[in-house]
Amino acid sequence: MSRVCKMSKNVREVFRLDELKDDIRRNMVALLGNDPRSKRKFSYYNALAYSVRERLVDLWMRTQSDYYDSMAKRVYYLSMEFLPGRFLMNYLTNMGIVDECREIVAELGFSLEELEEEEWDAGLGNGGLGRLASCYLDSMVSQNIPGYGYGILYDYGIFYQSIVNGNQEERCDNWRRHGCPWEITRLDTLYEVKFYGRSETYYDSDGNVRFRWVDTENVMAMPCDILIPGYGCSHVSNMRLWTAQSSREFNLSDFNRGDYIGAMHGKVMSENITKVLYPNDQFLQGMELRLKQQYFLVSATFQDILRRYLKQHTSLAALPEAVAVQLNDTHPAIAIPELMRLLMDVYGMGWDVAWDICTRTFAYTNHTVLPEALETWPVDLLGRLLPRHMQIIYEINRRFLEGVAATFPGDTERLSRMSVIQEEGGQRVRMANLAIVGSHTVNGVAALHSNILQTGLFRDFHEYYPRKIRNVTNGVTPRRWLMQCNPALSRLITQSIGPEWCCNLEKLRELVPLAEDSAFRDAWARAKLENKRLLSRYVLRKVQMGINPNTLFDMQFKRMHEYKRQLLNVMHVISLFNRIKDNPSADITPRTVLFGGKAAPGYYQAKLIIRLINEVARVVNADADVAGRLRVAFLPNYCISQAEKVVPAADLSEQISTAGMEASGTGNMKFALNGALTIGTLDGANVEIMEEVGAENIFIFGLKAHEVAEKRRSGYNPREFYENDAELRRVMDMIGSGFFSPDERGLFSPVYDSLMHHGDYYMLMADYRPYMEAQAAVDALYLDQDQWVRKSILNAANMGKFSSDRSVMEYARGIWHVEPLGK
Ligand SMILES: *Cc1c(COP(=O)(O)O)cnc(C)c1O
């Protein structure tokens, strides 16, 4: 903190701000080949980006030599996804030069905000899991924990979503088409990554049996770094993202036959590995290319880790004292057999020594209990692509099951449940089981979720390894998710309690007494209204629809998923519509209900719900009786930069998943931190949010996780709710009969049927009435603005726990065993 304050005093000097304007002009010419007299925003954005980036390179190099000199243990955060969003404002915020930069840009004839809009989001992830990785990098480097993110630089990130006639359409996101000024490509570093071939045994000079992986097809991995500045910039780290490059060896036989193009073809194809991000959130698509991507990340990353380690060590025996590897879900779990292979086949270690090193190096974070998201790979696929790894997995499993059998003699059922190899329906490798066996620690991402892992999904493992499965509740970085996205509220908070909150979010608690101060409440309400006005303008631009900032902004923004129950929200909207139609003079709290979120391109039901939202919006928004009291919109292409506009403007945050199914959620944290009140089920981190903000400041409703489980066991009858609740019956009949799709009456039958005839797996029917009651309490409270604003303040004030700084320190102390580097 002291360093941050020192830095902000002479920030002009440290970052040579007096030279920034000249540097922008210089980069316009030198790097972009543009005339600085041109007024193209895009050129100025790029010139500014390069000029900002170059100010961090020095600090980055200094940080790296700090890490090196101190021999500090390093954290490697391996993730198939990062969702950083835009970088410009994040760099300026963490450098502490937003205001200075705004002035300089104004002198050049632009507003900082318009240049900011020129940047295309880095959408290298699907949703929560990727965003968490980005928040953790921000927190790690801000707290001087030596660490790096490792991932893949996809040419095409998460698709761009447009809405055409109410339906989602996917457009390709070639986000790097116009270049990306934040990337530093390391053209001189290339690692070879092997695929296919076969495992061969041979005898070494001492007569020991050894293995080698031969006849492989090789692809090269080239790193591309993006700098990650910590807050105050006392440290700057990076994420290293890999791109696939063809190797230069040609298929000589093709070549000799004169088939140059044929020989080139395979090489060109190999570069496809990093072309595109799989757009499924919480869903396994068992494609060979996806497994290739996973191994590509892992193989390149471990070559890099060992290269760096071996610069300072002569033996690999101390690897776990110098390296902690966090697996973000099982996506990179092939790292476990890969490290075993390297230690044994390349560095000549025996199994036991290698296994000990391995299991002291890895930790695994589980993000889901949804069966469709648990990764399993067919043994024949994995064995063909990575034959040596398949052998090692079998051996890991053989030894593991020997241990289990010794502890639980005769319990063969248990053995088959715990086996890394699933036998039913063709042999498959269970990546979660592999990750648990090969890691020293496994964590869930919220208290409830970790509990469900211990007693449900991983119960057998918890009995066998009683200390391995733990909890680290997720968090979000207060820099991007309050300071940067909500300048109005940040200013007010800093004026009231000083600036320390952004590095010590618990400080927000000093706002608690101010909730009783009416002048402060007015200022708080003004900041929210300003954000709602800004969002209204954005909505007008995006969907040509006017919304009234004086209505209650009710928001559900997250990936489209049946378990997240956007449909339940729609059912509430339809109910409100009916109430107004039945009684046009009814005194109701005016609401604007906004939705956003992408559906996986192959997820039919989720896409149909997007269509339903849009058709309901069409009917509601066109109805004269409803005008001024209820408006509905679906904002296309939810992404980080959109979230930064939506989150500060929310009054009500919808977190209404079926209890037991949302592992944590981080959207819930962003919204509450920005003063939205939550309506939600006791699921994921909502449970802990309630504990922090107080049950009287949150709208909790519906079945609890154990009740959902109990109902699933004892038989659940959704029709009973239909029959006993006339309002619900009417809503369902409208959906089922084509009220919202007059030209295609059966359009929404699959939605109706899933609830009425296919068992309503997500239990919307059971939660409908409790949800309606909670929404009625929301309406009543909103009419009492004084009370509403008081609760809004108390929500933000009590969100200290949900800073990713806290999460990262829990990982550092309890899992990685690293200390922040002293400054
Ligand atoms: C925070 C965030 C998410 C995760 O939202 P949940 O409500 O936790 O599912 C997904 N996408 C984007 C763009 C986000 O900013």
Short mmCIF file of N, CA and C in Angstrom, two decimals, residues 61-192:
data_model
loop_
_atom_site.label_atom_id
_atom_site.label_comp_id
_atom_site.label_asym_id
_atom_site.label_seq_id
_atom_site.Cartn_x
_atom_site.Cartn_y
_atom_site.Cartn_z
N MET A 61 10.30 -6.24 -16.61
CA MET A 61 11.63 -6.86 -16.55
C MET A 61 12.19 -6.81 -15.13
N ARG A 62 11.92 -5.69 -14.46
CA ARG A 62 12.38 -5.59 -13.08
C ARG A 62 11.67 -6.62 -12.20
N THR A 63 10.37 -6.79 -12.41
CA THR A 63 9.63 -7.80 -11.64
C THR A 63 10.21 -9.18 -11.89
N GLN A 64 10.49 -9.49 -13.14
CA GLN A 64 11.00 -10.82 -13.45
C GLN A 64 12.36 -11.04 -12.78
N SER A 65 13.20 -10.01 -12.75
CA SER A 65 14.49 -10.25 -12.08
C SER A 65 14.33 -10.31 -10.56
N ASP A 66 13.33 -9.60 -10.03
CA ASP A 66 12.98 -9.77 -8.60
C ASP A 66 12.63 -11.22 -8.30
N TYR A 67 11.76 -11.77 -9.13
CA TYR A 67 11.34 -13.16 -8.93
C TYR A 67 12.58 -14.06 -8.97
N TYR A 68 13.42 -13.80 -9.95
CA TYR A 68 14.59 -14.63 -10.18
C TYR A 68 15.56 -14.53 -9.01
N ASP A 69 15.89 -13.29 -8.64
CA ASP A 69 16.88 -13.08 -7.58
C ASP A 69 16.42 -13.65 -6.25
N SER A 70 15.13 -13.55 -5.98
CA SER A 70 14.65 -14.01 -4.67
C SER A 70 14.45 -15.52 -4.66
N MET A 71 14.65 -16.18 -5.80
CA MET A 71 14.40 -17.62 -5.91
C MET A 71 12.99 -17.96 -5.43
N ALA A 72 12.07 -17.01 -5.61
CA ALA A 72 10.72 -17.19 -5.07
C ALA A 72 10.04 -18.36 -5.75
N LYS A 73 9.21 -19.03 -4.99
CA LYS A 73 8.35 -20.07 -5.57
C LYS A 73 7.35 -19.39 -6.50
N ARG A 74 7.14 -19.97 -7.67
CA ARG A 74 6.23 -19.38 -8.64
C ARG A 74 4.96 -20.20 -8.79
N VAL A 75 3.88 -19.47 -9.04
CA VAL A 75 2.59 -20.09 -9.28
C VAL A 75 2.31 -20.07 -10.77
N TYR A 76 1.91 -21.22 -11.28
CA TYR A 76 1.50 -21.32 -12.68
C TYR A 76 0.02 -21.63 -12.72
N TYR A 77 -0.76 -20.69 -13.23
CA TYR A 77 -2.21 -20.87 -13.30
C TYR A 77 -2.55 -21.33 -14.70
N LEU A 78 -2.82 -22.64 -14.82
CA LEU A 78 -3.08 -23.22 -16.15
C LEU A 78 -4.57 -23.20 -16.44
N SER A 79 -4.93 -22.56 -17.55
CA SER A 79 -6.34 -22.44 -17.86
C SER A 79 -6.55 -22.43 -19.37
N MET A 80 -7.50 -23.22 -19.82
CA MET A 80 -7.85 -23.21 -21.25
C MET A 80 -8.58 -21.92 -21.62
N GLU A 81 -8.98 -21.16 -20.62
CA GLU A 81 -9.71 -19.92 -20.90
C GLU A 81 -9.23 -18.79 -20.00
N PHE A 82 -9.13 -17.62 -20.61
CA PHE A 82 -9.00 -16.36 -19.86
C PHE A 82 -10.01 -15.42 -20.50
N LEU A 83 -10.63 -14.61 -19.68
CA LEU A 83 -11.60 -13.66 -20.22
C LEU A 83 -11.24 -12.27 -19.72
N PRO A 84 -10.16 -11.71 -20.28
CA PRO A 84 -9.69 -10.43 -19.74
C PRO A 84 -10.52 -9.23 -20.16
N GLY A 85 -11.25 -9.33 -21.28
CA GLY A 85 -11.95 -8.15 -21.77
C GLY A 85 -10.96 -7.16 -22.36
N ARG A 86 -11.27 -5.89 -22.24
CA ARG A 86 -10.37 -4.87 -22.78
C ARG A 86 -9.24 -4.59 -21.81
N PHE A 87 -8.11 -4.16 -22.36
CA PHE A 87 -6.94 -3.91 -21.53
C PHE A 87 -6.68 -2.43 -21.23
N LEU A 88 -7.06 -1.54 -22.16
CA LEU A 88 -6.61 -0.14 -22.03
C LEU A 88 -6.93 0.46 -20.67
N MET A 89 -8.21 0.45 -20.28
CA MET A 89 -8.58 1.09 -19.01
C MET A 89 -8.01 0.34 -17.82
N ASN A 90 -7.85 -0.97 -17.97
CA ASN A 90 -7.26 -1.75 -16.88
C ASN A 90 -5.81 -1.34 -16.65
N TYR A 91 -5.06 -1.15 -17.73
CA TYR A 91 -3.68 -0.69 -17.59
C TYR A 91 -3.66 0.69 -16.93
N LEU A 92 -4.50 1.60 -17.45
CA LEU A 92 -4.49 2.97 -16.92
C LEU A 92 -4.91 2.99 -15.46
N THR A 93 -5.93 2.19 -15.12
CA THR A 93 -6.40 2.12 -13.73
C THR A 93 -5.28 1.61 -12.82
N ASN A 94 -4.67 0.52 -13.22
CA ASN A 94 -3.66 -0.07 -12.35
C ASN A 94 -2.38 0.77 -12.31
N MET A 95 -2.14 1.55 -13.37
CA MET A 95 -1.01 2.47 -13.35
C MET A 95 -1.36 3.76 -12.59
N GLY A 96 -2.66 3.95 -12.34
CA GLY A 96 -3.09 5.16 -11.62
C GLY A 96 -3.01 6.42 -12.46
N ILE A 97 -3.21 6.29 -13.77
CA ILE A 97 -3.05 7.46 -14.64
C ILE A 97 -4.29 7.75 -15.50
N VAL A 98 -5.46 7.31 -15.03
CA VAL A 98 -6.67 7.51 -15.84
C VAL A 98 -6.91 9.00 -16.10
N ASP A 99 -6.89 9.80 -15.03
CA ASP A 99 -7.23 11.22 -15.20
C ASP A 99 -6.19 11.95 -16.03
N GLU A 100 -4.93 11.66 -15.74
CA GLU A 100 -3.84 12.29 -16.50
C GLU A 100 -3.97 11.95 -17.98
N CYS A 101 -4.26 10.69 -18.23
CA CYS A 101 -4.35 10.23 -19.60
C CYS A 101 -5.55 10.87 -20.31
N ARG A 102 -6.61 11.03 -19.57
CA ARG A 102 -7.81 11.65 -20.16
C ARG A 102 -7.48 13.06 -20.66
N GLU A 103 -6.72 13.80 -19.86
CA GLU A 103 -6.33 15.17 -20.26
C GLU A 103 -5.48 15.16 -21.52
N ILE A 104 -4.52 14.25 -21.54
CA ILE A 104 -3.60 14.21 -22.68
C ILE A 104 -4.35 13.84 -23.95
N VAL A 105 -5.25 12.88 -23.83
CA VAL A 105 -6.03 12.45 -24.99
C VAL A 105 -6.94 13.59 -25.46
N ALA A 106 -7.46 14.36 -24.51
CA ALA A 106 -8.31 15.50 -24.86
C ALA A 106 -7.52 16.53 -25.66
N GLU A 107 -6.27 16.72 -25.28
CA GLU A 107 -5.43 17.67 -26.02
C GLU A 107 -5.21 17.21 -27.46
N LEU A 108 -5.33 15.90 -27.66
CA LEU A 108 -5.19 15.37 -29.02
C LEU A 108 -6.52 15.39 -29.77
N GLY A 109 -7.57 15.81 -29.07
CA GLY A 109 -8.86 15.95 -29.73
C GLY A 109 -9.81 14.77 -29.58
N PHE A 110 -9.57 13.93 -28.57
CA PHE A 110 -10.44 12.77 -28.37
C PHE A 110 -10.90 12.69 -26.93
N SER A 111 -11.97 11.92 -26.70
CA SER A 111 -12.28 11.57 -25.31
C SER A 111 -11.70 10.17 -25.08
N LEU A 112 -11.27 9.96 -23.86
CA LEU A 112 -10.70 8.65 -23.53
C LEU A 112 -11.73 7.55 -23.78
N GLU A 113 -12.99 7.85 -23.45
CA GLU A 113 -14.05 6.85 -23.60
C GLU A 113 -14.23 6.43 -25.06
N GLU A 114 -14.10 7.39 -25.99
CA GLU A 114 -14.30 6.99 -27.39
C GLU A 114 -13.12 6.15 -27.88
N LEU A 115 -11.93 6.42 -27.39
CA LEU A 115 -10.80 5.57 -27.78
C LEU A 115 -10.94 4.18 -27.16
N GLU A 116 -11.45 4.15 -25.92
CA GLU A 116 -11.68 2.88 -25.24
C GLU A 116 -12.60 1.98 -26.06
N GLU A 117 -13.60 2.58 -26.68
CA GLU A 117 -14.57 1.80 -27.46
C GLU A 117 -13.97 1.21 -28.73
N GLU A 118 -12.78 1.67 -29.10
CA GLU A 118 -12.13 1.11 -30.29
C GLU A 118 -11.55 -0.28 -30.03
N GLU A 119 -11.37 -0.61 -28.76
CA GLU A 119 -10.73 -1.89 -28.44
C GLU A 119 -11.75 -3.03 -28.49
N TRP A 120 -11.36 -4.08 -29.14
CA TRP A 120 -12.18 -5.29 -29.23
C TRP A 120 -11.88 -6.16 -28.01
N ASP A 121 -12.91 -6.68 -27.33
CA ASP A 121 -12.67 -7.54 -26.17
C ASP A 121 -11.80 -8.75 -26.52
N ALA A 122 -10.88 -9.08 -25.63
CA ALA A 122 -10.18 -10.36 -25.74
C ALA A 122 -11.12 -11.40 -25.15
N GLY A 123 -11.83 -12.11 -26.01
CA GLY A 123 -12.86 -13.05 -25.54
C GLY A 123 -12.35 -14.47 -25.57
N LEU A 124 -11.27 -14.72 -24.84
CA LEU A 124 -10.62 -16.03 -24.91
C LEU A 124 -11.21 -17.01 -23.91
N GLY A 125 -12.47 -16.81 -23.56
CA GLY A 125 -13.13 -17.69 -22.62
C GLY A 125 -14.62 -17.63 -22.81
N ASN A 126 -15.33 -18.52 -22.14
CA ASN A 126 -16.78 -18.62 -22.28
C ASN A 126 -17.54 -17.76 -21.29
N GLY A 127 -17.08 -17.74 -20.04
CA GLY A 127 -17.86 -17.07 -19.00
C GLY A 127 -17.10 -17.06 -17.69
N GLY A 128 -17.78 -17.52 -16.64
CA GLY A 128 -17.25 -17.40 -15.29
C GLY A 128 -15.86 -17.99 -15.08
N LEU A 129 -15.61 -19.17 -15.63
CA LEU A 129 -14.33 -19.85 -15.39
C LEU A 129 -13.15 -19.03 -15.95
N GLY A 130 -13.33 -18.51 -17.14
CA GLY A 130 -12.27 -17.70 -17.75
C GLY A 130 -12.11 -16.36 -17.07
N ARG A 131 -13.25 -15.77 -16.67
CA ARG A 131 -13.18 -14.47 -15.99
C ARG A 131 -12.48 -14.63 -14.64
N LEU A 132 -12.75 -15.74 -13.95
CA LEU A 132 -12.11 -15.99 -12.66
C LEU A 132 -10.59 -16.02 -12.83
N ALA A 133 -10.13 -16.69 -13.89
CA ALA A 133 -8.70 -16.77 -14.14
C ALA A 133 -8.12 -15.37 -14.31
N SER A 134 -8.84 -14.50 -15.00
CA SER A 134 -8.33 -13.14 -15.20
C SER A 134 -8.36 -12.33 -13.91
N CYS A 135 -9.39 -12.49 -13.12
CA CYS A 135 -9.42 -11.80 -11.82
C CYS A 135 -8.27 -12.28 -10.94
N TYR A 136 -7.98 -13.58 -10.98
CA TYR A 136 -6.91 -14.12 -10.14
C TYR A 136 -5.54 -13.61 -10.58
N LEU A 137 -5.33 -13.44 -11.87
CA LEU A 137 -4.05 -12.88 -12.30
C LEU A 137 -3.90 -11.45 -11.78
N ASP A 138 -4.97 -10.66 -11.88
CA ASP A 138 -4.92 -9.29 -11.38
C ASP A 138 -4.59 -9.27 -9.89
N SER A 139 -5.21 -10.17 -9.15
CA SER A 139 -4.99 -10.17 -7.70
C SER A 139 -3.61 -10.71 -7.34
N MET A 140 -3.17 -11.73 -8.06
CA MET A 140 -1.85 -12.30 -7.76
C MET A 140 -0.78 -11.24 -7.92
N VAL A 141 -0.78 -10.57 -9.05
CA VAL A 141 0.31 -9.62 -9.29
C VAL A 141 0.13 -8.38 -8.41
N SER A 142 -1.12 -8.00 -8.11
CA SER A 142 -1.33 -6.84 -7.25
C SER A 142 -0.82 -7.10 -5.84
N GLN A 143 -0.77 -8.37 -5.45
CA GLN A 143 -0.31 -8.70 -4.10
C GLN A 143 1.08 -9.28 -4.08
N ASN A 144 1.82 -9.06 -5.15
CA ASN A 144 3.22 -9.48 -5.22
C ASN A 144 3.40 -10.98 -5.02
N ILE A 145 2.45 -11.74 -5.50
CA ILE A 145 2.63 -13.18 -5.50
C ILE A 145 3.18 -13.57 -6.87
N PRO A 146 4.37 -14.15 -6.91
CA PRO A 146 4.98 -14.43 -8.21
C PRO A 146 4.20 -15.51 -8.95
N GLY A 147 3.59 -15.10 -10.02
CA GLY A 147 2.78 -16.07 -10.74
C GLY A 147 2.53 -15.65 -12.17
N TYR A 148 2.11 -16.63 -12.96
CA TYR A 148 1.82 -16.40 -14.37
C TYR A 148 0.56 -17.13 -14.75
N GLY A 149 -0.15 -16.59 -15.72
CA GLY A 149 -1.22 -17.34 -16.36
C GLY A 149 -0.68 -18.00 -17.60
N TYR A 150 -1.09 -19.23 -17.84
CA TYR A 150 -0.73 -19.93 -19.08
C TYR A 150 -1.99 -20.39 -19.79
N GLY A 151 -2.10 -20.04 -21.07
CA GLY A 151 -3.31 -20.39 -21.80
C GLY A 151 -3.06 -20.45 -23.29
N ILE A 152 -4.12 -20.34 -24.06
CA ILE A 152 -4.04 -20.45 -25.52
C ILE A 152 -4.51 -19.14 -26.14
N LEU A 153 -3.77 -18.71 -27.14
CA LEU A 153 -4.16 -17.52 -27.89
C LEU A 153 -5.02 -17.98 -29.08
N TYR A 154 -6.32 -18.04 -28.86
CA TYR A 154 -7.20 -18.46 -29.95
C TYR A 154 -7.31 -17.34 -30.98
N ASP A 155 -7.27 -17.71 -32.25
CA ASP A 155 -7.50 -16.69 -33.27
C ASP A 155 -8.95 -16.23 -33.24
N TYR A 156 -9.84 -17.17 -32.94
CA TYR A 156 -11.26 -16.85 -32.83
C TYR A 156 -11.71 -17.15 -31.41
N GLY A 157 -12.08 -16.09 -30.70
CA GLY A 157 -12.54 -16.27 -29.32
C GLY A 157 -14.02 -16.66 -29.31
N ILE A 158 -14.65 -16.42 -28.19
CA ILE A 158 -16.07 -16.75 -28.07
C ILE A 158 -16.83 -15.98 -29.18
N PHE A 159 -17.77 -16.67 -29.83
CA PHE A 159 -18.46 -16.07 -30.98
C PHE A 159 -19.15 -14.76 -30.61
N TYR A 160 -19.36 -13.95 -31.63
CA TYR A 160 -20.11 -12.71 -31.48
C TYR A 160 -21.58 -13.06 -31.66
N GLN A 161 -22.40 -12.70 -30.70
CA GLN A 161 -23.82 -13.07 -30.75
C GLN A 161 -24.63 -11.93 -31.35
N SER A 162 -25.37 -12.22 -32.41
CA SER A 162 -26.38 -11.25 -32.83
C SER A 162 -27.75 -11.89 -32.69
N ILE A 163 -28.74 -11.03 -32.60
CA ILE A 163 -30.11 -11.52 -32.51
C ILE A 163 -30.82 -11.13 -33.80
N VAL A 164 -31.29 -12.15 -34.52
CA VAL A 164 -31.98 -11.92 -35.79
C VAL A 164 -33.36 -12.56 -35.70
N ASN A 165 -34.38 -11.76 -35.84
CA ASN A 165 -35.76 -12.22 -35.67
C ASN A 165 -35.94 -12.96 -34.34
N GLY A 166 -35.30 -12.46 -33.31
CA GLY A 166 -35.46 -13.05 -31.98
C GLY A 166 -34.55 -14.23 -31.70
N ASN A 167 -33.84 -14.70 -32.71
CA ASN A 167 -32.98 -15.88 -32.53
C ASN A 167 -31.51 -15.49 -32.41
N GLN A 168 -30.78 -16.27 -31.64
CA GLN A 168 -29.34 -16.09 -31.58
C GLN A 168 -28.70 -16.53 -32.90
N GLU A 169 -27.84 -15.70 -33.43
CA GLU A 169 -26.98 -16.14 -34.53
C GLU A 169 -25.55 -15.91 -34.12
N GLU A 170 -24.69 -16.85 -34.49
CA GLU A 170 -23.28 -16.76 -34.11
C GLU A 170 -22.46 -16.21 -35.27
N ARG A 171 -21.64 -15.23 -34.96
CA ARG A 171 -20.71 -14.68 -35.94
C ARG A 171 -19.30 -14.96 -35.42
N CYS A 172 -18.37 -15.12 -36.37
CA CYS A 172 -17.03 -15.44 -35.86
C CYS A 172 -16.36 -14.20 -35.32
N ASP A 173 -15.60 -14.42 -34.28
CA ASP A 173 -14.98 -13.32 -33.54
C ASP A 173 -13.50 -13.29 -33.93
N ASN A 174 -13.20 -12.73 -35.11
CA ASN A 174 -11.77 -12.64 -35.46
C ASN A 174 -11.19 -11.38 -34.86
N TRP A 175 -11.02 -11.46 -33.56
CA TRP A 175 -10.69 -10.28 -32.77
C TRP A 175 -9.30 -9.74 -33.05
N ARG A 176 -8.42 -10.55 -33.62
CA ARG A 176 -7.05 -10.08 -33.86
C ARG A 176 -6.87 -9.59 -35.29
N ARG A 177 -7.99 -9.51 -36.02
CA ARG A 177 -7.93 -9.11 -37.42
C ARG A 177 -7.19 -7.79 -37.60
N HIS A 178 -7.47 -6.84 -36.71
CA HIS A 178 -6.81 -5.54 -36.83
C HIS A 178 -5.60 -5.43 -35.91
N GLY A 179 -5.08 -6.58 -35.50
CA GLY A 179 -3.93 -6.59 -34.62
C GLY A 179 -4.35 -6.37 -33.18
N CYS A 180 -3.44 -6.68 -32.27
CA CYS A 180 -3.72 -6.47 -30.85
C CYS A 180 -2.47 -5.88 -30.22
N PRO A 181 -2.51 -4.61 -29.86
CA PRO A 181 -1.31 -3.91 -29.41
C PRO A 181 -0.76 -4.41 -28.07
N TRP A 182 -1.50 -5.25 -27.38
CA TRP A 182 -1.05 -5.70 -26.06
C TRP A 182 -0.18 -6.93 -26.14
N GLU A 183 -0.20 -7.60 -27.30
CA GLU A 183 0.56 -8.84 -27.44
C GLU A 183 2.03 -8.57 -27.68
N ILE A 184 2.87 -9.32 -26.99
CA ILE A 184 4.30 -9.30 -27.27
C ILE A 184 4.66 -10.72 -27.71
N THR A 185 4.81 -10.90 -29.00
CA THR A 185 5.07 -12.24 -29.54
C THR A 185 6.56 -12.54 -29.41
N ARG A 186 6.83 -13.71 -28.87
CA ARG A 186 8.23 -14.12 -28.68
C ARG A 186 8.65 -14.97 -29.86
N LEU A 187 9.01 -14.29 -30.95
CA LEU A 187 9.28 -15.00 -32.20
C LEU A 187 10.47 -15.94 -32.10
N ASP A 188 11.33 -15.70 -31.10
CA ASP A 188 12.56 -16.49 -31.01
C ASP A 188 12.41 -17.73 -30.14
N THR A 189 11.23 -17.93 -29.56
CA THR A 189 11.04 -19.10 -28.70
C THR A 189 10.04 -20.04 -29.36
N LEU A 190 10.44 -21.27 -29.53
CA LEU A 190 9.53 -22.27 -30.10
C LEU A 190 9.74 -23.58 -29.36
N TYR A 191 8.67 -24.20 -28.94
CA TYR A 191 8.76 -25.53 -28.34
C TYR A 191 8.06 -26.52 -29.25
N GLU A 192 8.60 -27.74 -29.27
CA GLU A 192 7.99 -28.78 -30.08
C GLU A 192 6.96 -29.54 -29.24
#
